[in-house]
Coordinates of C-alpha atoms in Angstrom, one line a residue:
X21 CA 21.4 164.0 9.2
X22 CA 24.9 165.7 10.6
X23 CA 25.0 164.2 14.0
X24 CA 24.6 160.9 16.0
X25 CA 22.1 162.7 18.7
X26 CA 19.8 163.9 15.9
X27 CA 19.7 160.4 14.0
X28 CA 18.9 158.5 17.5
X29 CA 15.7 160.6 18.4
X30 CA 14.8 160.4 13.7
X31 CA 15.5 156.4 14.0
X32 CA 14.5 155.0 17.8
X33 CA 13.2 151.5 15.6
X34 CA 16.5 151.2 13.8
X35 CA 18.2 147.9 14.6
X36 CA 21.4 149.5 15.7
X37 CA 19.3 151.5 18.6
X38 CA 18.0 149.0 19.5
X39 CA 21.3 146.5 20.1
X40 CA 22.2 149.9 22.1
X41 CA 19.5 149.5 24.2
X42 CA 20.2 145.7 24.7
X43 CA 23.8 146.5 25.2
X44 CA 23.1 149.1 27.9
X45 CA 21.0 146.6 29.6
X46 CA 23.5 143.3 29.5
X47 CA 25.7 146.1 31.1
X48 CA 23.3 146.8 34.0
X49 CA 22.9 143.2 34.7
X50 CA 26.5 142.2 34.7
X51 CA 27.4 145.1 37.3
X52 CA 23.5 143.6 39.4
X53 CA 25.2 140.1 38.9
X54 CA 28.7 141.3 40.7
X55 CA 26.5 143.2 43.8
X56 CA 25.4 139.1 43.9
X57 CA 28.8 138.1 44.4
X58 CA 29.7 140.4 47.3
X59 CA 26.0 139.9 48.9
X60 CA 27.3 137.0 51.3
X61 CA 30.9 136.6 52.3
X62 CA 30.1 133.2 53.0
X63 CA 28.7 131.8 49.8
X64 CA 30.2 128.5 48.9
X65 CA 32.8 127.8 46.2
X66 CA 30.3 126.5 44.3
X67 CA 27.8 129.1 44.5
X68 CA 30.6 131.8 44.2
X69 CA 32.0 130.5 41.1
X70 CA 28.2 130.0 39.3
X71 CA 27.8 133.7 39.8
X72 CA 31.4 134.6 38.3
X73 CA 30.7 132.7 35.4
X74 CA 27.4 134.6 34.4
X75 CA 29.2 137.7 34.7
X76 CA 31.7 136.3 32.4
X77 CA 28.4 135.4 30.4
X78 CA 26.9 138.5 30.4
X79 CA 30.5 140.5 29.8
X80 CA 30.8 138.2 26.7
X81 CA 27.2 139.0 25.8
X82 CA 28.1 142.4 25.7
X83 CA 31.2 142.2 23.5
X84 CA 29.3 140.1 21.2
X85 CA 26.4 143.0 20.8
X86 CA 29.0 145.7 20.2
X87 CA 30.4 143.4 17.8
X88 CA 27.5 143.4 16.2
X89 CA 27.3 147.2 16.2
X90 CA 30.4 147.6 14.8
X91 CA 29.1 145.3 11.6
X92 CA 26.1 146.8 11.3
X93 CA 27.7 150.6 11.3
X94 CA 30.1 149.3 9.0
X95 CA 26.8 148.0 6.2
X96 CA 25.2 151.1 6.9
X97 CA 25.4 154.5 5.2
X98 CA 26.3 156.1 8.2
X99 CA 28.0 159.9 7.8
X100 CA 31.7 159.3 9.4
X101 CA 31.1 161.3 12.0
X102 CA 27.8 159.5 13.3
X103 CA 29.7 156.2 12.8
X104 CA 32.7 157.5 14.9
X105 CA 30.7 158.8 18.1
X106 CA 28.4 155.9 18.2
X107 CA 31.4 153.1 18.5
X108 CA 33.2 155.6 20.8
X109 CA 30.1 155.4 22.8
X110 CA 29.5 151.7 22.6
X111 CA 33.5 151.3 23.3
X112 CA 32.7 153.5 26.5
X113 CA 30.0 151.8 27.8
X114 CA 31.7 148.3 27.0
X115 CA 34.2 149.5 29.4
X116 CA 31.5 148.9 32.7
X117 CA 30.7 145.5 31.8
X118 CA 34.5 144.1 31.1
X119 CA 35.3 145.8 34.9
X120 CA 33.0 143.7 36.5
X121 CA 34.2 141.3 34.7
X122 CA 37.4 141.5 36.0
X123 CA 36.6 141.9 39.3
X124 CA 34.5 138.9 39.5
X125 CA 37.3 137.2 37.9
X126 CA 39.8 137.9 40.5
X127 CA 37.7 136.8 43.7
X128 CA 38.3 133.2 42.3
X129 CA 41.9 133.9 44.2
X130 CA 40.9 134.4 47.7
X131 CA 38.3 133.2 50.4
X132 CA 35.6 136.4 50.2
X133 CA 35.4 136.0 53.8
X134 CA 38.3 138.0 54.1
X135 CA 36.7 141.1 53.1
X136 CA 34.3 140.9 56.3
X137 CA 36.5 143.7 58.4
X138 CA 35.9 146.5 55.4
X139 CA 31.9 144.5 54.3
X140 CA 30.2 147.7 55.5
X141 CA 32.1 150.6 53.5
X142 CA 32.7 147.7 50.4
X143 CA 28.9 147.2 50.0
X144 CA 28.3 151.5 51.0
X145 CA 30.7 151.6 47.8
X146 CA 29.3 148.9 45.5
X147 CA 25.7 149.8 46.1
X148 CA 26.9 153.6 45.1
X149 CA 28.5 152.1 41.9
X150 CA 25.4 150.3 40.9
X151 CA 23.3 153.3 41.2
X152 CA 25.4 155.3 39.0
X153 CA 25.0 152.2 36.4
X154 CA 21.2 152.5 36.5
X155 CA 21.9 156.3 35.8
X156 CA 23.8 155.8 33.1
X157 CA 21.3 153.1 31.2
X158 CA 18.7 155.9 32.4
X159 CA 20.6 158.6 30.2
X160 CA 21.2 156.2 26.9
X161 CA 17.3 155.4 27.1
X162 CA 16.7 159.2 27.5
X163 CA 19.2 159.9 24.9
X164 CA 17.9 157.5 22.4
X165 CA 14.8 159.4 22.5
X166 CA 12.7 157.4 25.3
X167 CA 12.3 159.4 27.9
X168 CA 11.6 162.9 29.0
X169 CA 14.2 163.8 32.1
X170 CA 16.7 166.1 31.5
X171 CA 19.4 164.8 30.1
X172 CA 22.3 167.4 31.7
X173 CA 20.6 167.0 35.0
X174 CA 21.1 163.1 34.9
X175 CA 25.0 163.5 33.8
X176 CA 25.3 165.8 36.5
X177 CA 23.6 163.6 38.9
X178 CA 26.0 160.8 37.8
X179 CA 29.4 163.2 38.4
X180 CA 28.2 163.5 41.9
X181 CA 27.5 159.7 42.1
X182 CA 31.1 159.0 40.9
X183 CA 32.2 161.4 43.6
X184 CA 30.4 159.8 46.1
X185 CA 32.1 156.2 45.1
X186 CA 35.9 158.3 45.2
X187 CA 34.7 158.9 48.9
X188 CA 33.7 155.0 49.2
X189 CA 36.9 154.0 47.6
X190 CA 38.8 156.1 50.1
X191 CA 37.2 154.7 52.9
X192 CA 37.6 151.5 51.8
X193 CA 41.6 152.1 51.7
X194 CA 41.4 153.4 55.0
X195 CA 39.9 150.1 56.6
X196 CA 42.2 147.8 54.4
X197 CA 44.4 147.7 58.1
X198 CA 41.3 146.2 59.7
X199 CA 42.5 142.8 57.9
X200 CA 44.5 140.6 59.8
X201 CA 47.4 140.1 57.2
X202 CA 49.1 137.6 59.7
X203 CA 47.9 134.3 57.9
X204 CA 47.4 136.0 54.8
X205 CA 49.6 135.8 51.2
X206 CA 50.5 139.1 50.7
X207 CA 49.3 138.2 46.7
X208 CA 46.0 137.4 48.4
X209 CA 46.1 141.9 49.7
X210 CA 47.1 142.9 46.3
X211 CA 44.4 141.3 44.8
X212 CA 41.6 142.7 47.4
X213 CA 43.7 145.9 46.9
X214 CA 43.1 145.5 43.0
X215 CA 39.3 144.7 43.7
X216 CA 38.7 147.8 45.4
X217 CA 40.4 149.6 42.4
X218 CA 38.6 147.8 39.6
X219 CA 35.2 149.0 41.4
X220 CA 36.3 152.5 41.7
X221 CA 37.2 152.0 37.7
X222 CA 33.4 151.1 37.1
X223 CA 32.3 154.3 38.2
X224 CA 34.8 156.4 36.4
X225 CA 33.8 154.0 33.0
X226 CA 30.3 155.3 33.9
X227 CA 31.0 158.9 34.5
X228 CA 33.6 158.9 31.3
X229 CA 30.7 157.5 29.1
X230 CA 28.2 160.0 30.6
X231 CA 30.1 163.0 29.7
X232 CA 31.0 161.5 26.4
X233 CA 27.2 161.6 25.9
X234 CA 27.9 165.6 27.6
X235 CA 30.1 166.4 24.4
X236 CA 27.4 165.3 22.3
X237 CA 24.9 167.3 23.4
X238 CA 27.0 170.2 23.4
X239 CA 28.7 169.7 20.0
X240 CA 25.4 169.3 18.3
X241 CA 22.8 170.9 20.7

């Protein structure tokens, strides 16, 4: 069996498909858990930090599954190259879920009030980056031999979603001047500056795994 695309669809019961599956999921969640956290700019302290600490949960969730991948390719009797684009992949996808984690992480700096003047393009740009997420678990589901849509149609569909969030993330930017920086630590605009980036950095995670999966297809299609 010569390449990982043909051994997922010859082993969809295999243990490490299925910590793939599971690993895709946590991912989902933590990015669902950090559209939570940006719901309502007026969540308490401790309400806001409860949902930062699952994220942190789930991100750690996720290291600990491809962990577990990586030990379980390393027992196996994997060809090299199998073993190679199945922990690139896993390492690509891991990617999503320690963004969100880092974003989460930061809004323990600043009041998330402060985000109010640039809520409407911010959410526009979040609810984008989520979508491309469920894309993405969509594809690795597809890819590991569960579904039936086409698989170059989805990674396309996920290049324009990713475009659509550079559009958000531009608009964003554009409103940052909407914030009245008066009363405000200027460390407190870097790190809603670095926010808005680490979002944007979801998306690209998601589109870089998604045409990782491209490469695939088209080195052993």
């Amino acid at each position: 069996m010569g390449s990982l695309l043909e051994w997922f669809h010859t082993k969809k019961e295999d243990l490490i498909v299925k910590m793939t599956k599971e690993h895709a999921k946590k991912v989902l969640e933590c990015v669902i858990e950090l559209d939570n956290l940006f719901k309502d700019l007026s969540v308490n302290e401790k309400e806001k930090n409860k949902i930062i600490e699952k994220i942190n949960k789930l991100e750690n969730e996720c290291d600990d599954i491809r962990r577990d991948i990586t030990i379980e390719l390393v027992r196996g009797i994997l060809s090299p190259n199998i073993r190679e684009d199945l922990a690139h992949l896993i390492k690509r996808l891991d990617n999503v879920a320690d963004h969100s984690n880092a974003t989460a992480r930061r809004t323990r700096l600043f009041d998330l009030k402060l985000l109010t003047p640039i809520q409407d393009d911010f959410q526009l740009m979040l609810k984008h980056t989520i979508e491309s997420v469920r894309m993405l678990k969509e594809l690795i589901e597809n890819q590991l031999g569960q579904g039936k849509v086409n698989i170059n149609k989805l990674i396309i569909d996920i290049n324009k979603k990713e475009h659509q969030v550079d559009i958000d993330h531009y608009n964003v930017r554009s409103n940052l001047y909407k914030i009245d920086t008066s009363q405000i630590s200027p460390f407190t605009i870097i790190e809603i500056h670095t926010i808005i980036e680490s979002i944007e950095l979801i998306a690209d995670s998601v589109e870089d795994t998604a045409d990782y999966i491209k490469i695939l297809n088209l080195e052993h299609g």
